[in-house]
Tab-separated table of C-alpha atoms in Angstrom:
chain	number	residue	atom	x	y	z
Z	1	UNK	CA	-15.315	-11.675	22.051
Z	2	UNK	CA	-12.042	-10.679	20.352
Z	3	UNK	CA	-8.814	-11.097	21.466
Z	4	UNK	CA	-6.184	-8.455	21.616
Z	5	UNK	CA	-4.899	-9.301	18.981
Z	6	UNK	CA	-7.634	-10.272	16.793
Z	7	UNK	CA	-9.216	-6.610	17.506
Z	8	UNK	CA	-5.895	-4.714	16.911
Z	9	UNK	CA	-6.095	-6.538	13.248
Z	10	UNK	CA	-9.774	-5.889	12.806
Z	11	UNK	CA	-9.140	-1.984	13.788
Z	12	UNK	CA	-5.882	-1.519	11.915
Z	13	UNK	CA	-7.715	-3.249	9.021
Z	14	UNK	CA	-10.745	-1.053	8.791
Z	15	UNK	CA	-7.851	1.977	9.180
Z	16	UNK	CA	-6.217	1.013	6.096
Z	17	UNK	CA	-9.270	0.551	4.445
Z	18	UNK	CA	-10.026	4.306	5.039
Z	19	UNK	CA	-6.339	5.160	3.740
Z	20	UNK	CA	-6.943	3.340	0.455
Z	21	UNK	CA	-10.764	4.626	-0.269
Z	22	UNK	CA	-9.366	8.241	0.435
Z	23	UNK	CA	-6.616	8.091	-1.810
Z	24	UNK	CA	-8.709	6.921	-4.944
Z	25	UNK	CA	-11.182	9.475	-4.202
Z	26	UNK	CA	-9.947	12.242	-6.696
Z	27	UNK	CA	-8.970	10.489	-9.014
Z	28	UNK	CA	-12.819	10.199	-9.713
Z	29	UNK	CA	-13.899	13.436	-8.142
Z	30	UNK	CA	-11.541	15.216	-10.924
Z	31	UNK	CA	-13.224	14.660	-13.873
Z	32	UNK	CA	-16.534	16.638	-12.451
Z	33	UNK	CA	-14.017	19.237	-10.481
Z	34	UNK	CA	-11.858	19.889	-13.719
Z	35	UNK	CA	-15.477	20.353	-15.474
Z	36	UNK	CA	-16.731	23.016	-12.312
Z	37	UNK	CA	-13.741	24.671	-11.981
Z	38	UNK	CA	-12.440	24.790	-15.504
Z	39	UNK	CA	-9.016	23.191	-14.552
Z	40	UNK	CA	-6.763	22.305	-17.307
Z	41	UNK	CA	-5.036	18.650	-17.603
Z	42	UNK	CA	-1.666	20.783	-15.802
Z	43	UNK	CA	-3.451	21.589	-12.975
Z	44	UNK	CA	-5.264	18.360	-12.756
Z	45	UNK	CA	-1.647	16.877	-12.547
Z	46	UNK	CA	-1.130	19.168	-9.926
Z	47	UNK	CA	-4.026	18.077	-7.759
Z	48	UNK	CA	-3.440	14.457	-8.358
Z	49	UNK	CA	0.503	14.293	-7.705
Z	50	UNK	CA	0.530	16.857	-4.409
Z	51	UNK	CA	-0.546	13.870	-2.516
Z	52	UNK	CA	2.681	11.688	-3.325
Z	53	UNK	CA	4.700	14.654	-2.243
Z	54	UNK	CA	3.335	14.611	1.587
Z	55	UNK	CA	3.306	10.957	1.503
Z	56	UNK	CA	6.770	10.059	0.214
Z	57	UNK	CA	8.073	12.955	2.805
Z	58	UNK	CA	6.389	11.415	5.939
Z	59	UNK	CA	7.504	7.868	6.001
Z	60	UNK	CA	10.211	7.761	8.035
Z	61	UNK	CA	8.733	10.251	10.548
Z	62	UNK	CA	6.072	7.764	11.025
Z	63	UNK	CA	8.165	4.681	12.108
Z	64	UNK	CA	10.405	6.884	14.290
Z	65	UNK	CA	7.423	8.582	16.020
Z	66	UNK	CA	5.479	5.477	16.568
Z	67	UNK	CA	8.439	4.370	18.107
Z	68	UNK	CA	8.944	7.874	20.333
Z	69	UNK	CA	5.529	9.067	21.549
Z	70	UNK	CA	3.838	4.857	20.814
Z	71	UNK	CA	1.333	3.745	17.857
Z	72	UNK	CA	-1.948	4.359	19.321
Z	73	UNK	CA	-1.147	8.324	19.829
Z	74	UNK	CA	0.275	8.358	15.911
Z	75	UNK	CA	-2.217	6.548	14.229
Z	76	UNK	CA	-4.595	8.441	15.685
Z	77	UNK	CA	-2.908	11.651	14.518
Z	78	UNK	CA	-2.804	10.263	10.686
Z	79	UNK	CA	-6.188	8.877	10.517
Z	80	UNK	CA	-7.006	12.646	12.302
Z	81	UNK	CA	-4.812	14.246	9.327
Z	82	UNK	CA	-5.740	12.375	6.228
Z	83	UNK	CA	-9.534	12.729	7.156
Z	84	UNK	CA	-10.060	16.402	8.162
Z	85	UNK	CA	-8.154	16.727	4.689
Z	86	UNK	CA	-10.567	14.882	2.844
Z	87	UNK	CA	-13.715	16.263	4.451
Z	88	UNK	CA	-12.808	19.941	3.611
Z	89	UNK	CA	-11.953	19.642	0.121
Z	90	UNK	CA	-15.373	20.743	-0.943
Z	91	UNK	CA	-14.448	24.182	1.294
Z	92	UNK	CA	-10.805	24.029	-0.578
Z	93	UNK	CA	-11.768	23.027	-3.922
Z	94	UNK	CA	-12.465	26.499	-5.432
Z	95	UNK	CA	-8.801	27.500	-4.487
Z	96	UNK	CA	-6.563	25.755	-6.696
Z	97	UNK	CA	-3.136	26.397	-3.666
Z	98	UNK	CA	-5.236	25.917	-0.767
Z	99	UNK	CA	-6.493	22.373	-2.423
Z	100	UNK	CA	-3.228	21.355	-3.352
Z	101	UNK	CA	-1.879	22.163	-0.136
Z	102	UNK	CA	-4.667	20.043	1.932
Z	103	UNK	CA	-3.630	17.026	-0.850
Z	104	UNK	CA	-0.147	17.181	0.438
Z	105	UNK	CA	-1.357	16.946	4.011
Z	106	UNK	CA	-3.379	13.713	2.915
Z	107	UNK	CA	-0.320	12.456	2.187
Z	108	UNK	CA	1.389	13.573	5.259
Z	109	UNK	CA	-0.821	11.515	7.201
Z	110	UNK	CA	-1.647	8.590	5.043
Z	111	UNK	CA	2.433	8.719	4.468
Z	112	UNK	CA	2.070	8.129	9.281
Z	113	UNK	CA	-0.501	5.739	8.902
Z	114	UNK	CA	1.548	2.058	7.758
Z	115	UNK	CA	4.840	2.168	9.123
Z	116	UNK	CA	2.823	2.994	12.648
Z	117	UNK	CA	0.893	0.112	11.707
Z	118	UNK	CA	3.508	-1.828	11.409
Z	119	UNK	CA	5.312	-0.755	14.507
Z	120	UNK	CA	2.327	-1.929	16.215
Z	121	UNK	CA	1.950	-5.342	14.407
Z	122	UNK	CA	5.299	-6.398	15.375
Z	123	UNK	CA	4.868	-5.686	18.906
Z	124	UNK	CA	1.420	-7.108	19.630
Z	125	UNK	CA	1.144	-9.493	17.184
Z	126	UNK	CA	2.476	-13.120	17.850
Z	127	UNK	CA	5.046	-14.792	15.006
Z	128	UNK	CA	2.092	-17.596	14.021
Z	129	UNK	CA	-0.053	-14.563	13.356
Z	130	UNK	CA	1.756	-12.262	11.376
Z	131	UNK	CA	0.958	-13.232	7.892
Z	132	UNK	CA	-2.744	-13.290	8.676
Z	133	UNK	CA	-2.673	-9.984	9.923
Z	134	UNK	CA	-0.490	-8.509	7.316
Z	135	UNK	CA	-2.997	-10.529	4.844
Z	136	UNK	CA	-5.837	-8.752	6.529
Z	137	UNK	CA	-4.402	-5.694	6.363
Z	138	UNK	CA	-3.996	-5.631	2.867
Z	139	UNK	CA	-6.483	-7.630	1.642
Z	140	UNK	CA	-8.872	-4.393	3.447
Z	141	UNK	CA	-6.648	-2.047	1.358
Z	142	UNK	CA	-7.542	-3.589	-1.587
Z	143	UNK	CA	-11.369	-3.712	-0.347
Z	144	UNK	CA	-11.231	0.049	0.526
Z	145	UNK	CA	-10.230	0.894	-3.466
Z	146	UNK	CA	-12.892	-1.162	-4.296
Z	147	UNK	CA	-15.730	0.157	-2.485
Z	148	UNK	CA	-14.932	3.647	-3.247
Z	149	UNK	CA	-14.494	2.876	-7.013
Z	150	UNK	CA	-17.845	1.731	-6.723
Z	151	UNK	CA	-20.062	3.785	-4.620
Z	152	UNK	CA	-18.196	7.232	-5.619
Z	153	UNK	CA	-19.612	7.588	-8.778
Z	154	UNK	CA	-22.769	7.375	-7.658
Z	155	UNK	CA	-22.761	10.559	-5.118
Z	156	UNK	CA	-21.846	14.050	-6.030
Z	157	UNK	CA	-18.167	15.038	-5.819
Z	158	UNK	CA	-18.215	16.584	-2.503
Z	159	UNK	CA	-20.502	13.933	-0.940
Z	160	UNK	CA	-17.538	11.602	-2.031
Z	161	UNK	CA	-15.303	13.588	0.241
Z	162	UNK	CA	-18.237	14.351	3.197
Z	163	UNK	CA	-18.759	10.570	3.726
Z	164	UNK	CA	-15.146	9.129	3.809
Z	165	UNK	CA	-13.758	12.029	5.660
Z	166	UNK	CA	-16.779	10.934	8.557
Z	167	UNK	CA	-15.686	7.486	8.614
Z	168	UNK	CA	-12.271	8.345	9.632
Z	169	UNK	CA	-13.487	10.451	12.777
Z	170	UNK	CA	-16.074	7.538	13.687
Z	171	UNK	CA	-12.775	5.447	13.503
Z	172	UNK	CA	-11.029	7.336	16.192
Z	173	UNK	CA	-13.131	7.186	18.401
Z	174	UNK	CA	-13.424	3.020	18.276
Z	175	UNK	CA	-9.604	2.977	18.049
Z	176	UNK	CA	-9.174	5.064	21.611
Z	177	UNK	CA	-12.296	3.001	23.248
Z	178	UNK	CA	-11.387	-0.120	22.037
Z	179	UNK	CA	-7.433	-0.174	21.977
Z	180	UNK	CA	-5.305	0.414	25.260
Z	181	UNK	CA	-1.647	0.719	24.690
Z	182	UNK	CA	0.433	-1.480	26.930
Z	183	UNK	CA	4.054	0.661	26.917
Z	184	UNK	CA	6.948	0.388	29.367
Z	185	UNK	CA	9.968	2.980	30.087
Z	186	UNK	CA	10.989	3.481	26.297
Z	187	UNK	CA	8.915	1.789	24.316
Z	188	UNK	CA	5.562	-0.393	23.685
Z	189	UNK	CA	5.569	-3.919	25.106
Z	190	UNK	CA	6.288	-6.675	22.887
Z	191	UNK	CA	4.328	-10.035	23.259
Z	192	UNK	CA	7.422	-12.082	21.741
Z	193	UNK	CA	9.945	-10.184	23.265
Z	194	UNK	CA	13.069	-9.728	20.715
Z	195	UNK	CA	16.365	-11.598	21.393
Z	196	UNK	CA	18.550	-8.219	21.800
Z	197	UNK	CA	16.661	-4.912	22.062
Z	198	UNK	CA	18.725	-2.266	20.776
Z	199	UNK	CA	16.749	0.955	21.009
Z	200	UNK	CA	19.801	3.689	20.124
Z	201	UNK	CA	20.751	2.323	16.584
Z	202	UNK	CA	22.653	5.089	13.685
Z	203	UNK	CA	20.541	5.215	10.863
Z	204	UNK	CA	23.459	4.053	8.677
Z	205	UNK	CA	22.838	0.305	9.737
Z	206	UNK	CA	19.404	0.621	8.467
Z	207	UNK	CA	20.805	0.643	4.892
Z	208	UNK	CA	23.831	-1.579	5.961
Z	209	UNK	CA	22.095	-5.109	6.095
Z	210	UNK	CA	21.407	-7.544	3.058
Z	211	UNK	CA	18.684	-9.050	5.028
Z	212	UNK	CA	16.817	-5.594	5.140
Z	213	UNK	CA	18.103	-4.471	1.350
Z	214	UNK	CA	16.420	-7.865	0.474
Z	215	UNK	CA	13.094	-6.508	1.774
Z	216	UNK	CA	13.470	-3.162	0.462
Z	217	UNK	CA	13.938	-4.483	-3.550
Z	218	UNK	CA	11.465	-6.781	-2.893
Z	219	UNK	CA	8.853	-3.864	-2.001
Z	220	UNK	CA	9.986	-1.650	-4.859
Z	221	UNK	CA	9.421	-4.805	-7.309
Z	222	UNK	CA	6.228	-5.657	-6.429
Z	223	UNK	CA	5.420	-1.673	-6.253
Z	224	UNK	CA	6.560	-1.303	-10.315
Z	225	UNK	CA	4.334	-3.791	-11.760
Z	226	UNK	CA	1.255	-3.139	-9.083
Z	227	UNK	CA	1.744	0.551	-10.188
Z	228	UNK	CA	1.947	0.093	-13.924
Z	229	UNK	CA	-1.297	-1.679	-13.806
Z	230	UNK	CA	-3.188	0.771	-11.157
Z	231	UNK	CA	-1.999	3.859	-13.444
Z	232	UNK	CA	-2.451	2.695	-16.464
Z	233	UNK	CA	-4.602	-0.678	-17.045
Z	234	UNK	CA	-7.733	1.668	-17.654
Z	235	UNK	CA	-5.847	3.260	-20.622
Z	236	UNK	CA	-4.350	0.502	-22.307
Z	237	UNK	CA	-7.669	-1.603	-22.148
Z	238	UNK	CA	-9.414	1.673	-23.822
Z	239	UNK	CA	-6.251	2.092	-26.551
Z	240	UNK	CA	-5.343	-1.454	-27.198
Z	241	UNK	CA	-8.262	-3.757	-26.831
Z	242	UNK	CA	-11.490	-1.190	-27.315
Z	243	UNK	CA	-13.136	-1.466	-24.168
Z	244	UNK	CA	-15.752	1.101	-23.704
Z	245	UNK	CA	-16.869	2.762	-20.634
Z	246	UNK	CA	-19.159	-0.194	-19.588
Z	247	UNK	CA	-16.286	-2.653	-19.824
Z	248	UNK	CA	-14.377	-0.358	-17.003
Z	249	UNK	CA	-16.304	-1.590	-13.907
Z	250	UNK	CA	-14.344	-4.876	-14.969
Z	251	UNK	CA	-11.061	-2.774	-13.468
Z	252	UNK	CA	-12.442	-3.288	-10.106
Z	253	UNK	CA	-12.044	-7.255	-10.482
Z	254	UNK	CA	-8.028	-7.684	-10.413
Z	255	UNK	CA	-8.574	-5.572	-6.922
Z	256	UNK	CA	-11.235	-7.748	-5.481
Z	257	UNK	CA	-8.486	-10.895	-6.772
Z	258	UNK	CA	-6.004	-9.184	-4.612
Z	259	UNK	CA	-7.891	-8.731	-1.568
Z	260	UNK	CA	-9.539	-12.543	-1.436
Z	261	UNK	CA	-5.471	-13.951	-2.009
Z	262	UNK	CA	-4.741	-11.971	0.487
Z	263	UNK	CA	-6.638	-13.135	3.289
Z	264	UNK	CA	-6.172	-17.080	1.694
Z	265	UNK	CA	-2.309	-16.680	1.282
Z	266	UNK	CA	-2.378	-15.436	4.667
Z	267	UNK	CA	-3.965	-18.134	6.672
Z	268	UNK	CA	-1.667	-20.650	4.371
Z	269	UNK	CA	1.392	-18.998	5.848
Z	270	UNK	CA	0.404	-18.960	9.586
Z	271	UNK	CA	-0.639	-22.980	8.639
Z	272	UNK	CA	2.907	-23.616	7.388
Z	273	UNK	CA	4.687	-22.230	10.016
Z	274	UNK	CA	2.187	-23.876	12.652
Z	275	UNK	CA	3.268	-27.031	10.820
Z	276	UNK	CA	7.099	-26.511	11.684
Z	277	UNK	CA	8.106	-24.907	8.556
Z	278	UNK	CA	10.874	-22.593	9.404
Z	279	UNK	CA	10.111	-18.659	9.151
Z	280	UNK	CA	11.954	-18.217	6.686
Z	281	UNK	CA	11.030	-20.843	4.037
Z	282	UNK	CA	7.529	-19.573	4.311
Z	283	UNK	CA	8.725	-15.840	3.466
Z	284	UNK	CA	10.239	-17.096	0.741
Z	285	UNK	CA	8.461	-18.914	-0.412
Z	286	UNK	CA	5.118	-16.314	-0.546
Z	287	UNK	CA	7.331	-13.908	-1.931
Z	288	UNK	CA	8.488	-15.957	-4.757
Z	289	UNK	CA	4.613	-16.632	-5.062
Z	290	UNK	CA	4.016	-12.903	-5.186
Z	291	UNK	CA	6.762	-11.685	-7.095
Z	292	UNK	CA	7.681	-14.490	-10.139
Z	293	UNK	CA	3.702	-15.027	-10.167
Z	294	UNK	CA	2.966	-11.577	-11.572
Z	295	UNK	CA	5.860	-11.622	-13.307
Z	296	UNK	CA	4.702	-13.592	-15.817
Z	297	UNK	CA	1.238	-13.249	-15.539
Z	298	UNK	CA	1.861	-9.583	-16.627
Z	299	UNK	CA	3.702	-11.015	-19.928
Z	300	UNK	CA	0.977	-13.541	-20.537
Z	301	UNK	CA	-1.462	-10.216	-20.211
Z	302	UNK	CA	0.441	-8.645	-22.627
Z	303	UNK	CA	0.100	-10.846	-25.356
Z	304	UNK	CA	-3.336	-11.463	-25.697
Z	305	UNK	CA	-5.647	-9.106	-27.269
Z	306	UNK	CA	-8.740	-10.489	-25.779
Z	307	UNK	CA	-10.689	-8.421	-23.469
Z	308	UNK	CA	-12.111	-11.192	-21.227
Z	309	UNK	CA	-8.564	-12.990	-20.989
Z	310	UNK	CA	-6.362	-9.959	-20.462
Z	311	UNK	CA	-8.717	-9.196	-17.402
Z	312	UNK	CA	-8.561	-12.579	-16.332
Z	313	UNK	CA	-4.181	-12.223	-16.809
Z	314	UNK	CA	-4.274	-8.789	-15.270
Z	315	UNK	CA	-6.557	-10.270	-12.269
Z	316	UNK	CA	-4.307	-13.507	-11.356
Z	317	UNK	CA	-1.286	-11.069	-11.689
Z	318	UNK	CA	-2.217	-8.807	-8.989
Z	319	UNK	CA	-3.709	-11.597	-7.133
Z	320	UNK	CA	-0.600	-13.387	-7.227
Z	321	UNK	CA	0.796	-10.385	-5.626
Z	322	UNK	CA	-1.163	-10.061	-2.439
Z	323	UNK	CA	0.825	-13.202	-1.304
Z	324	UNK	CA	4.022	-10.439	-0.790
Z	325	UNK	CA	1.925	-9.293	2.071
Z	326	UNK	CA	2.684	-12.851	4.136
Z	327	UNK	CA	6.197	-12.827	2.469
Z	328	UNK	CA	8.870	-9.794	2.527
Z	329	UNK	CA	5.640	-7.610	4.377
Z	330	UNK	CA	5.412	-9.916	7.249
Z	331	UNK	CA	9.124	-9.943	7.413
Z	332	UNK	CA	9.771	-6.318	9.012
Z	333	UNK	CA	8.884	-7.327	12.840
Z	334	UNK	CA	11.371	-10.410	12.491
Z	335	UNK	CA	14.554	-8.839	11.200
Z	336	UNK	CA	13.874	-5.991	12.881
Z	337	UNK	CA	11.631	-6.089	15.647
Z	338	UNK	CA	12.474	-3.022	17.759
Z	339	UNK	CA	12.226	-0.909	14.733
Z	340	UNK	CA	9.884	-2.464	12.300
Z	341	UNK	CA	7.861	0.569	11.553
Z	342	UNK	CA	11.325	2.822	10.898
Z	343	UNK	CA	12.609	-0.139	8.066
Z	344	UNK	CA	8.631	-0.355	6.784
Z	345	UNK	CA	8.842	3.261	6.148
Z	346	UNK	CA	12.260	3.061	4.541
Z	347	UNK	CA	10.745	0.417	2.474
Z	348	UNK	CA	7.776	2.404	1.286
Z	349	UNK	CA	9.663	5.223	0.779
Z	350	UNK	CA	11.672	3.430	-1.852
Z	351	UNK	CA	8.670	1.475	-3.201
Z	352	UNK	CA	6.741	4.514	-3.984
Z	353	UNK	CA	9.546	5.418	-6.466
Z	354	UNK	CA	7.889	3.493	-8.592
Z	355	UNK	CA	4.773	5.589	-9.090
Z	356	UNK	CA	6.308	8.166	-9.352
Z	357	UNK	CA	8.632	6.673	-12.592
Z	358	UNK	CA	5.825	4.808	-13.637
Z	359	UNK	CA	3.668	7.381	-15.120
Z	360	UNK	CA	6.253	9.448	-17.705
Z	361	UNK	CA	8.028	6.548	-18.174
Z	362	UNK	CA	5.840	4.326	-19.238
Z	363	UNK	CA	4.688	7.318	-21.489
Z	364	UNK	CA	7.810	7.787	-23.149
Z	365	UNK	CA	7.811	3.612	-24.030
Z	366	UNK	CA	5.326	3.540	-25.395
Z	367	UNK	CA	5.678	6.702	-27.405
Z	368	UNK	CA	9.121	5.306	-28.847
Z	369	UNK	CA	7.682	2.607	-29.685
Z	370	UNK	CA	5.046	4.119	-31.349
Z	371	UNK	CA	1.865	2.572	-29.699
Z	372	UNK	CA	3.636	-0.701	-28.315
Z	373	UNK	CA	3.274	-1.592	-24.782
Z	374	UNK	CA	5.265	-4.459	-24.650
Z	375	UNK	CA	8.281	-3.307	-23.685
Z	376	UNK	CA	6.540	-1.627	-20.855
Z	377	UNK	CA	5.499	-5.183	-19.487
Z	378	UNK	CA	9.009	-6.628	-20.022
Z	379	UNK	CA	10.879	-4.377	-18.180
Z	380	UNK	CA	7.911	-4.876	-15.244
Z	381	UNK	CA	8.045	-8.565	-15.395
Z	382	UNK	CA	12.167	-8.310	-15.633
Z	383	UNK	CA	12.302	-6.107	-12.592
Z	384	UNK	CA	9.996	-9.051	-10.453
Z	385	UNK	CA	12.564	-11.146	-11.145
Z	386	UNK	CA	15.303	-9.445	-10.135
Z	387	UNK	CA	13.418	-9.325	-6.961
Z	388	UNK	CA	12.651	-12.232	-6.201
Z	389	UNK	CA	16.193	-13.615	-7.064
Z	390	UNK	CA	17.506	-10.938	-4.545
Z	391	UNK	CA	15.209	-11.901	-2.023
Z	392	UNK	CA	15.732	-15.410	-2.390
Z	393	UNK	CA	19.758	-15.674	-1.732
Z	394	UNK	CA	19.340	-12.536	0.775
Z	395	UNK	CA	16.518	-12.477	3.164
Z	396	UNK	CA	16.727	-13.821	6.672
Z	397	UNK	CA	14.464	-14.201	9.425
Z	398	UNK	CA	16.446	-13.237	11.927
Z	399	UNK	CA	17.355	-10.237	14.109
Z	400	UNK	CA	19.669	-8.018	12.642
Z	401	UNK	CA	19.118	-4.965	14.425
């Protein structure tokens, strides 16, 4: 039998696994869609960037609601969201507006969907168990991009909607039968009760703190080099070292990398700190893991011109990275424990800058530089640095607000 805890990180888990198989969907489901519907690569971009528009808008929403009406009532109204958008696009898809428009509402709720999560985690979740269930939760994340990468090309395009749209209804109803919300006069118990809990704060002093600006650069770091390689390692493996469309199932390894550091990284944190190691020495230390690790495994990827290495580079880089999730991740629900979900969201919000730059930027790079993607890496492997340094001489572990 599963404790409270243990089941909260199991459901949440399987939750964000959803989010991330939904979101890679049409990405694959294009190229057949484009083909029925005659699209042209314009409106393609259309259907493929309408989803960063909902999600990038509802971030903060989701912290502060989670926080107002509780977790268990929010997540279940983005998992709700994000997968009665996904199971009608078949019924949308011959309407270009009405498609783009059910895209931005899978952003609106995938956009709910973490910094509720979070809320949650840092109210039910003890200290010693944070990093394994931030591990787990992204470590699933990474397993949910896998699976659909995998299985999606083998159904038709609207079967890939039908059946991940279904699992996110069949996890509703687990999450209401198995999870009941323990909330007092304002807010959701905690099991480690903060120190002070300030529940009216201005939003200025959620931008006012080192300790939280720390956290925030350290999330849009790892976010520019984890975005460069999800956009665009397909391409430059194609352009730069010939690999043909059989070589491209070898995309889903630095993925499957991420998700097994994950859970490892994770259960090395919660050891460290069982072991008396101070909080905060362990979140710096798996950031500085997660951050200078890819760093300069992304320069060591870009200077070999060997398909089976580069993989291998590209692979330890963003496995290297899934130790962030028991470093500046796991850090939320101790600087800020009675709004963890509000400075997650800010957090996101700022990390998903990135993938939005990433794409015409990293265009226009490698365009100057006629065909050289080197400078692309640099500047990725410069701005982990930067990060980590930041996050080094500022984080704390703390309560700030």
């Amino acid at each position: 039998m599963l404790t409270k805890p243990s089941r909260i990180i199991a459901l949440c888990s399987v939750a964000n696994f959803i989010n991330s198989a939904d979101r890679v969907i049409m990405p694959i489901a294009v190229v057949p869609m484009a083909q029925e519907f005659h699209w042209d690569l314009h409106q393609r971009g259309w259907v493929l960037s309408a989803f960063a528009v909902g999600y990038i808008s509802s971030q903060v929403i989701g912290g502060s609601a989670a926080k107002r009406y509780g977790g268990k009532r929010i997540l279940s109204l983005a998992v709700i969201l994000w997968s009665i958008s996904t199971l009608l696009v078949p019924l949308f898809a011959h309407s270009l507006t009405i498609l783009i428009l059910s895209r931005v509402v899978l952003g609106l709720g995938e956009g709910l969907g973490l910094p509720t999560i979070f809320h949650i985690f840092s109210h039910v979740i003890p200290c010693e168990e944070r990093s394994r269930a931030f591990g787990y939760l992204i470590a699933f994340g990474s397993i949910g991009q896998t699976v659909a990468s995998l299985v999606c090309p083998h159904l038709s395009w609207q079967w890939m909607f039908y059946l991940f749209g279904l699992l996110g209804f069949l996890w509703v109803v687990a999450w209401h039968t198995m999870y009941a919300e323990s909330r007092g006069v304002l807010d959701e118990d905690f099991v480690d009760p903060p120190k002070v809990s300030n529940s009216n704060v201005r939003w200025l002093e959620f931008v006012s703190h080192w300790p939280l600006w720390s956290i925030y650069i350290a999330h849009f770091s790892m976010n520019w080099s984890n975005y460069i390689i999800m956009q665009w390692l397909p391409t430059y493996l194609s352009t730069n070292l010939q690999a043909n469309q059989s070589n491209m199932m070898f995309t889903a390894v630095p993925y499957v990398m991420n998700s097994l550091v994950s859970v490892v990284a994770a259960h090395f944190a919660d050891a460290l700190i069982a072991q008396k190691w101070t909080v905060l020495s362990v979140r710096r230390l798996m950031t500085s893991i997660g951050l200078l690790g890819p760093g300069l495994f992304i320069l060591f990827f870009s200077a070999v011109y060997n398909f089976p290495l580069a993989v291998l580079f590209v692979s330890i880089s963003l496995g290297l990275s899934a130790c962030n999730s028991s470093g500046h991740l796991s850090n939320h629900a101790e600087v800020a424990p009675n709004h963890a979900g509000i400075t997650f969201a800010i957090s996101n919000t700022l990390a998903t800058i990135p993938g939005i730059l990433c794409g015409p930027l990293t265009a226009e790079l490698v365009t100057q530089s006629h065909g050289r993607w080197f400078p692309v890496f640099v500047i990725a492997g410069g701005v982990n640095f930067v990060g980590a340094v930041i996050y080094l001489s500022q984080s704390a572990a703390s309560q700030v607000l």
